[in-house]
């Protein structure tokens, strides 16, 4: 706790400092403590979601940064968390109280601000207690270290990420979701299973796999898609044919045959889950002739099947990202 020169008797707690003046008024600086991994919290003022930036990289950032989730571009000072705001508020209120006391009572002979006949002592700044990190990322372009708590599309410094980076992040996030469910045990796991969380999570992941491949393929292809073919990138064989017709390599030759066949089944499962409540039809049986599913049976995706689909999709995304413009 110090009385800063230029602050005329004002004391500030540890973690705050008076740094010069603005418009004749002292300028107050408040520290942002990093978490145990060296990251400081950020909260988007638009979507309200949290992410983190490594403390060592923060000062080197441009004045305007991006929200990693929604892409809002704004001054980095607006990305404050609730805990940071409370910390600022305590410092500012204490500062304001001392200014008011000084205006009312002046300073003591010792140059101190008095309250109730005693030297004023500011209250300590509240600590910042962040939840543990989920996933740490390094931007491939600027090397910025940041942490996310969900699927993201932007680097805080560079802006929109390349499609293949977004796809890789989404696949990692899908695996993390399965890992989180695997860690649930006992009564908690039983309750989640009864609520359908396990089944729904695997279904959501399978549906998301097709969407992320579609986004990546569109970015690599780069050509306008006629309305009649608007879903071409949601279907494996037509997607591969479209790339071949444009002079790209044949994805079917770039992906292991066994993986390609499993992907065809995964894509058909996604179709059933979206359009037929997961009920097996004749088209599905044609794509999975050696499977155990029966006509009219409702699909249930196991943890093993879901993880295999993620890894197969990872191979497909790598093959798509490696396609060279003809």
CSV table of C-alpha atoms in Angstrom, one decimal:
chain,number,residue,atom,x,y,z
A,1,UNK,CA,0.0,0.0,0.0
A,2,UNK,CA,1.7,3.2,-1.1
A,3,UNK,CA,1.0,7.0,-1.3
A,4,UNK,CA,2.0,8.0,-4.8
A,5,UNK,CA,3.6,11.3,-5.6
A,6,UNK,CA,1.2,13.4,-7.6
A,7,UNK,CA,-1.7,11.7,-5.9
A,8,UNK,CA,-1.7,14.3,-3.1
A,9,UNK,CA,-2.1,11.9,-0.1
A,10,UNK,CA,-4.1,9.2,-1.9
A,11,UNK,CA,-3.1,5.7,-1.0
A,12,UNK,CA,-3.6,2.8,-3.3
A,13,UNK,CA,-3.6,-1.0,-2.4
A,14,UNK,CA,-1.1,-3.5,-3.7
A,15,UNK,CA,-1.9,-4.2,-7.3
A,16,UNK,CA,-2.9,-0.6,-8.1
A,17,UNK,CA,-0.7,2.4,-9.0
A,18,UNK,CA,-1.2,6.1,-9.9
A,19,UNK,CA,0.6,6.5,-13.3
A,20,UNK,CA,0.7,10.2,-14.4
A,21,UNK,CA,-2.3,12.4,-15.0
A,22,UNK,CA,-5.1,12.8,-17.6
A,23,UNK,CA,-6.9,16.1,-17.8
A,24,UNK,CA,-5.4,17.2,-14.5
A,25,UNK,CA,-6.6,14.1,-12.7
A,26,UNK,CA,-4.4,11.2,-11.6
A,27,UNK,CA,-4.6,8.2,-13.8
A,28,UNK,CA,-5.2,4.9,-11.9
A,29,UNK,CA,-3.6,1.6,-13.1
A,30,UNK,CA,-4.9,-1.7,-11.8
A,31,UNK,CA,-3.1,-5.0,-12.3
A,32,UNK,CA,-4.7,-8.1,-13.9
A,33,UNK,CA,-3.3,-11.2,-12.1
A,34,UNK,CA,-2.7,-14.2,-14.3
A,35,UNK,CA,-3.9,-17.7,-13.5
A,36,UNK,CA,-1.6,-20.5,-12.5
A,37,UNK,CA,-0.8,-21.2,-16.1
A,38,UNK,CA,0.1,-17.6,-16.9
A,39,UNK,CA,-3.1,-16.6,-18.7
A,40,UNK,CA,-5.4,-13.6,-18.1
A,41,UNK,CA,-9.2,-13.7,-18.6
A,42,UNK,CA,-11.1,-12.1,-21.5
A,43,UNK,CA,-14.9,-11.9,-21.8
A,44,UNK,CA,-16.5,-10.8,-25.1
A,45,UNK,CA,-18.8,-7.8,-24.5
A,46,UNK,CA,-21.0,-9.1,-27.4
A,47,UNK,CA,-21.5,-12.9,-26.9
A,48,UNK,CA,-20.4,-13.0,-23.3
A,49,UNK,CA,-18.1,-16.0,-23.7
A,50,UNK,CA,-14.8,-16.3,-22.0
A,51,UNK,CA,-11.3,-17.0,-23.4
A,52,UNK,CA,-7.8,-16.2,-22.1
A,53,UNK,CA,-4.6,-14.6,-23.4
A,54,UNK,CA,-1.1,-15.4,-22.1
A,55,UNK,CA,0.1,-12.6,-19.9
A,56,UNK,CA,3.5,-12.4,-21.7
A,57,UNK,CA,1.8,-11.8,-25.0
A,58,UNK,CA,-0.9,-9.3,-23.8
A,59,UNK,CA,1.1,-6.1,-24.0
A,60,UNK,CA,2.3,-6.9,-27.5
A,61,UNK,CA,-1.2,-7.2,-28.9
A,62,UNK,CA,-2.7,-4.5,-31.1
A,63,UNK,CA,-5.2,-2.2,-29.5
A,64,UNK,CA,-8.1,-3.9,-31.2
A,65,UNK,CA,-8.5,-7.7,-30.8
A,66,UNK,CA,-11.1,-10.3,-31.9
A,67,UNK,CA,-13.4,-12.4,-29.9
A,68,UNK,CA,-12.3,-16.0,-30.7
A,69,UNK,CA,-15.9,-17.2,-30.9
A,70,UNK,CA,-18.1,-14.5,-32.6
A,71,UNK,CA,-15.4,-12.4,-34.3
A,72,UNK,CA,-16.3,-9.1,-32.6
A,73,UNK,CA,-13.4,-6.7,-33.2
A,74,UNK,CA,-13.0,-4.1,-30.4
A,75,UNK,CA,-10.5,-2.4,-28.1
A,76,UNK,CA,-8.9,-5.0,-25.8
A,77,UNK,CA,-9.9,-3.0,-22.8
A,78,UNK,CA,-13.5,-3.8,-23.4
A,79,UNK,CA,-12.9,-7.6,-23.0
A,80,UNK,CA,-13.0,-7.5,-19.2
A,81,UNK,CA,-14.4,-10.3,-17.1
A,82,UNK,CA,-16.7,-9.9,-14.1
A,83,UNK,CA,-13.9,-10.5,-11.6
A,84,UNK,CA,-11.7,-8.0,-13.4
A,85,UNK,CA,-14.5,-5.4,-13.4
A,86,UNK,CA,-15.1,-5.9,-9.6
A,87,UNK,CA,-11.3,-5.4,-9.0
A,88,UNK,CA,-11.3,-2.2,-11.0
A,89,UNK,CA,-14.5,-1.0,-9.2
A,90,UNK,CA,-13.0,-1.5,-5.8
A,91,UNK,CA,-9.9,0.5,-6.7
A,92,UNK,CA,-11.9,3.3,-8.4
A,93,UNK,CA,-14.4,3.6,-5.5
A,94,UNK,CA,-11.5,3.8,-3.0
A,95,UNK,CA,-9.8,6.3,-5.1
A,96,UNK,CA,-13.0,8.4,-5.4
A,97,UNK,CA,-13.7,8.2,-1.7
A,98,UNK,CA,-10.2,9.6,-1.0
A,99,UNK,CA,-10.6,12.4,-3.5
A,100,UNK,CA,-14.0,13.4,-1.8
A,101,UNK,CA,-12.4,13.2,1.7
A,102,UNK,CA,-9.5,15.3,0.6
A,103,UNK,CA,-11.8,17.9,-0.9
A,104,UNK,CA,-13.9,18.0,2.2
A,105,UNK,CA,-11.3,17.8,5.0
A,106,UNK,CA,-8.0,18.6,3.3
A,107,UNK,CA,-4.8,16.8,4.3
A,108,UNK,CA,-3.4,16.2,7.8
A,109,UNK,CA,-0.2,18.0,8.8
A,110,UNK,CA,1.5,14.7,7.8
A,111,UNK,CA,0.1,15.0,4.3
A,112,UNK,CA,-2.4,12.1,4.8
A,113,UNK,CA,-6.1,11.8,4.1
A,114,UNK,CA,-8.1,11.2,7.3
A,115,UNK,CA,-11.3,9.3,7.8
A,116,UNK,CA,-12.8,9.4,11.3
A,117,UNK,CA,-9.7,11.1,12.6
A,118,UNK,CA,-7.4,8.3,11.4
A,119,UNK,CA,-5.3,7.9,8.2
A,120,UNK,CA,-7.5,6.4,5.4
A,121,UNK,CA,-6.5,2.8,4.5
A,122,UNK,CA,-7.9,1.5,1.1
A,123,UNK,CA,-9.3,-2.0,1.1
A,124,UNK,CA,-7.4,-4.8,-0.6
A,125,UNK,CA,-8.2,-5.6,-4.2
A,126,UNK,CA,-10.3,-8.7,-4.6
A,127,UNK,CA,-8.3,-11.7,-6.0
A,128,UNK,CA,-9.1,-13.3,-9.4
A,129,UNK,CA,-9.9,-17.0,-9.2
A,130,UNK,CA,-10.2,-18.4,-12.7
A,131,UNK,CA,-11.4,-21.9,-13.6
A,132,UNK,CA,-8.9,-24.4,-15.0
A,133,UNK,CA,-7.9,-24.1,-18.6
A,134,UNK,CA,-9.6,-26.4,-21.1
A,135,UNK,CA,-7.6,-26.0,-24.3
A,136,UNK,CA,-4.5,-23.9,-25.1
A,137,UNK,CA,-3.9,-22.8,-28.6
A,138,UNK,CA,-0.9,-21.2,-30.4
A,139,UNK,CA,-1.7,-19.2,-33.5
A,140,UNK,CA,0.2,-20.7,-36.5
A,141,UNK,CA,0.6,-17.2,-38.0
A,142,UNK,CA,1.4,-14.9,-35.1
A,143,UNK,CA,2.3,-17.5,-32.4
A,144,UNK,CA,0.0,-15.9,-29.9
A,145,UNK,CA,-0.8,-18.1,-27.0
A,146,UNK,CA,-4.5,-18.2,-26.0
A,147,UNK,CA,-7.0,-20.5,-24.3
A,148,UNK,CA,-10.5,-21.4,-25.4
A,149,UNK,CA,-13.5,-23.1,-23.7
A,150,UNK,CA,-15.4,-24.1,-26.9
A,151,UNK,CA,-15.1,-24.2,-30.7
A,152,UNK,CA,-13.6,-21.0,-32.0
A,153,UNK,CA,-13.1,-19.4,-35.4
A,154,UNK,CA,-10.7,-16.5,-34.7
A,155,UNK,CA,-7.3,-15.7,-33.4
A,156,UNK,CA,-7.5,-12.7,-31.0
A,157,UNK,CA,-4.7,-10.9,-33.0
A,158,UNK,CA,-5.0,-12.2,-36.6
A,159,UNK,CA,-8.8,-12.5,-36.9
A,160,UNK,CA,-10.4,-15.3,-38.9
A,161,UNK,CA,-8.5,-18.6,-38.8
A,162,UNK,CA,-7.9,-20.7,-42.0
A,163,UNK,CA,-10.6,-23.4,-42.5
A,164,UNK,CA,-8.2,-26.3,-41.9
A,165,UNK,CA,-7.3,-24.9,-38.5
A,166,UNK,CA,-11.0,-24.5,-37.6
A,167,UNK,CA,-11.6,-28.1,-38.6
A,168,UNK,CA,-8.7,-29.4,-36.6
A,169,UNK,CA,-9.9,-27.5,-33.5
A,170,UNK,CA,-13.4,-28.8,-33.9
A,171,UNK,CA,-12.1,-32.4,-34.1
A,172,UNK,CA,-10.1,-31.8,-30.9
A,173,UNK,CA,-13.2,-30.3,-29.2
A,174,UNK,CA,-15.2,-33.4,-30.2
A,175,UNK,CA,-12.7,-35.7,-28.6
A,176,UNK,CA,-12.6,-33.5,-25.5
A,177,UNK,CA,-16.4,-33.8,-25.2
A,178,UNK,CA,-16.2,-37.6,-25.3
A,179,UNK,CA,-13.3,-37.6,-22.8
A,180,UNK,CA,-15.4,-35.5,-20.4
A,181,UNK,CA,-18.3,-38.0,-20.5
A,182,UNK,CA,-15.9,-40.9,-20.0
A,183,UNK,CA,-14.6,-39.2,-16.8
A,184,UNK,CA,-18.2,-39.2,-15.3
A,185,UNK,CA,-18.8,-42.1,-12.9
A,186,UNK,CA,-21.3,-43.4,-10.5
A,187,UNK,CA,-24.6,-41.7,-9.9
A,188,UNK,CA,-23.6,-38.7,-12.1
A,189,UNK,CA,-22.9,-40.9,-15.1
A,190,UNK,CA,-26.1,-42.8,-14.5
A,191,UNK,CA,-28.2,-39.6,-14.4
A,192,UNK,CA,-26.6,-38.3,-17.6
A,193,UNK,CA,-27.2,-41.5,-19.4
A,194,UNK,CA,-30.8,-41.6,-18.3
A,195,UNK,CA,-31.2,-38.0,-19.5
A,196,UNK,CA,-29.9,-39.0,-22.9
A,197,UNK,CA,-26.8,-36.9,-22.7
A,198,UNK,CA,-24.4,-39.7,-23.8
A,199,UNK,CA,-26.5,-40.6,-26.9
A,200,UNK,CA,-27.2,-36.9,-27.8
A,201,UNK,CA,-23.5,-35.9,-27.5
A,202,UNK,CA,-22.4,-38.7,-29.9
A,203,UNK,CA,-25.2,-37.8,-32.3
A,204,UNK,CA,-24.3,-34.1,-32.2
A,205,UNK,CA,-20.7,-34.9,-32.9
A,206,UNK,CA,-21.5,-37.1,-35.8
A,207,UNK,CA,-23.7,-34.4,-37.3
A,208,UNK,CA,-20.9,-31.8,-36.7
A,209,UNK,CA,-18.3,-33.9,-38.5
A,210,UNK,CA,-20.2,-33.5,-41.8
A,211,UNK,CA,-20.6,-29.8,-41.3
A,212,UNK,CA,-17.0,-29.1,-40.6
A,213,UNK,CA,-15.9,-31.1,-43.7
A,214,UNK,CA,-18.5,-29.2,-45.7
A,215,UNK,CA,-17.0,-25.9,-44.5
A,216,UNK,CA,-13.4,-26.9,-45.2
A,217,UNK,CA,-14.2,-28.3,-48.6
A,218,UNK,CA,-16.1,-25.1,-49.7
A,219,UNK,CA,-13.0,-23.1,-48.6
A,220,UNK,CA,-10.6,-25.2,-50.6
A,221,UNK,CA,-12.9,-25.5,-53.6
A,222,UNK,CA,-13.5,-21.8,-53.8
A,223,UNK,CA,-16.1,-21.9,-56.6
A,224,UNK,CA,-19.7,-20.8,-56.6
A,225,UNK,CA,-22.1,-23.7,-56.0
A,226,UNK,CA,-25.3,-23.8,-58.1
A,227,UNK,CA,-28.4,-23.9,-56.1
A,228,UNK,CA,-29.3,-27.4,-57.3
A,229,UNK,CA,-25.9,-28.6,-55.9
A,230,UNK,CA,-26.0,-26.7,-52.6
A,231,UNK,CA,-25.5,-29.8,-50.5
A,232,UNK,CA,-22.8,-31.3,-52.7
A,233,UNK,CA,-20.2,-31.0,-49.9
A,234,UNK,CA,-22.4,-32.9,-47.5
A,235,UNK,CA,-22.1,-36.0,-49.7
A,236,UNK,CA,-18.8,-37.8,-50.0
A,237,UNK,CA,-18.9,-39.2,-53.5
A,238,UNK,CA,-20.3,-36.1,-55.2
A,239,UNK,CA,-17.8,-34.0,-53.2
A,240,UNK,CA,-14.9,-36.1,-54.5
A,241,UNK,CA,-16.3,-36.0,-58.0
A,242,UNK,CA,-16.6,-32.2,-57.9
A,243,UNK,CA,-12.9,-31.9,-56.9
A,244,UNK,CA,-11.9,-34.2,-59.7
A,245,UNK,CA,-13.9,-32.3,-62.3
A,246,UNK,CA,-12.1,-29.1,-61.2
A,247,UNK,CA,-8.7,-30.7,-61.7
A,248,UNK,CA,-8.0,-31.5,-58.1
A,249,UNK,CA,-6.6,-34.9,-57.0
A,250,UNK,CA,-9.2,-37.6,-56.3
A,251,UNK,CA,-9.8,-37.8,-52.5
A,252,UNK,CA,-10.6,-41.5,-52.9
A,253,UNK,CA,-7.0,-42.0,-53.9
A,254,UNK,CA,-5.7,-39.8,-51.0
A,255,UNK,CA,-7.6,-41.5,-48.2
A,256,UNK,CA,-7.1,-45.1,-47.3
A,257,UNK,CA,-9.8,-47.3,-48.8
A,258,UNK,CA,-10.9,-48.7,-45.4
A,259,UNK,CA,-11.2,-45.2,-44.0
A,260,UNK,CA,-13.2,-44.1,-47.0
A,261,UNK,CA,-15.7,-46.9,-46.6
A,262,UNK,CA,-16.1,-46.2,-42.9
A,263,UNK,CA,-16.6,-42.5,-43.8
A,264,UNK,CA,-19.4,-43.4,-46.2
A,265,UNK,CA,-21.1,-45.3,-43.4
A,266,UNK,CA,-20.6,-42.3,-41.0
A,267,UNK,CA,-22.1,-39.9,-43.6
A,268,UNK,CA,-25.1,-42.2,-44.0
A,269,UNK,CA,-25.5,-42.4,-40.3
A,270,UNK,CA,-25.6,-38.6,-40.1
A,271,UNK,CA,-28.2,-38.6,-42.8
A,272,UNK,CA,-30.4,-41.0,-40.9
A,273,UNK,CA,-30.0,-39.1,-37.6
A,274,UNK,CA,-30.9,-35.8,-39.2
A,275,UNK,CA,-33.7,-36.9,-41.6
A,276,UNK,CA,-35.1,-40.2,-40.3
A,277,UNK,CA,-34.7,-40.1,-36.5
A,278,UNK,CA,-31.9,-42.6,-36.9
A,279,UNK,CA,-34.1,-45.4,-38.3
A,280,UNK,CA,-32.2,-47.6,-40.7
A,281,UNK,CA,-33.4,-47.7,-44.3
A,282,UNK,CA,-32.4,-49.6,-47.4
A,283,UNK,CA,-30.0,-46.9,-48.5
A,284,UNK,CA,-28.0,-47.3,-45.3
A,285,UNK,CA,-27.8,-51.0,-45.6
A,286,UNK,CA,-26.4,-50.6,-49.2
A,287,UNK,CA,-23.5,-48.5,-47.8
A,288,UNK,CA,-22.9,-50.8,-44.8
A,289,UNK,CA,-23.6,-54.3,-46.1
A,290,UNK,CA,-21.4,-56.0,-43.6
A,291,UNK,CA,-22.8,-54.1,-40.6
A,292,UNK,CA,-25.1,-55.5,-37.9
A,293,UNK,CA,-27.9,-53.0,-38.4
A,294,UNK,CA,-31.3,-54.2,-39.5
A,295,UNK,CA,-33.9,-52.5,-41.6
A,296,UNK,CA,-36.2,-50.4,-39.3
A,297,UNK,CA,-33.8,-50.6,-36.4
A,298,UNK,CA,-32.8,-47.3,-34.7
A,299,UNK,CA,-29.1,-46.4,-34.7
A,300,UNK,CA,-27.3,-45.9,-31.5
A,301,UNK,CA,-23.7,-44.6,-31.8
A,302,UNK,CA,-21.2,-46.1,-29.4
A,303,UNK,CA,-18.2,-44.2,-27.9
A,304,UNK,CA,-15.9,-46.4,-29.9
A,305,UNK,CA,-17.7,-45.7,-33.2
A,306,UNK,CA,-17.8,-42.0,-32.5
A,307,UNK,CA,-14.1,-41.8,-31.8
A,308,UNK,CA,-13.3,-43.8,-34.9
A,309,UNK,CA,-15.5,-41.4,-36.9
A,310,UNK,CA,-13.5,-38.4,-35.5
A,311,UNK,CA,-10.2,-40.0,-36.5
A,312,UNK,CA,-11.4,-41.0,-39.9
A,313,UNK,CA,-12.7,-37.4,-40.5
A,314,UNK,CA,-9.3,-36.1,-39.4
A,315,UNK,CA,-7.7,-38.1,-42.2
A,316,UNK,CA,-10.3,-36.7,-44.6
A,317,UNK,CA,-9.7,-33.1,-43.5
A,318,UNK,CA,-6.0,-33.5,-43.9
A,319,UNK,CA,-6.5,-34.9,-47.5
A,320,UNK,CA,-8.8,-32.0,-48.4
A,321,UNK,CA,-6.5,-29.4,-46.9
A,322,UNK,CA,-3.6,-30.8,-48.9
A,323,UNK,CA,-5.4,-30.5,-52.2
A,324,UNK,CA,-3.5,-28.1,-54.5
A,325,UNK,CA,-5.2,-25.5,-56.7
A,326,UNK,CA,-5.1,-27.0,-60.3
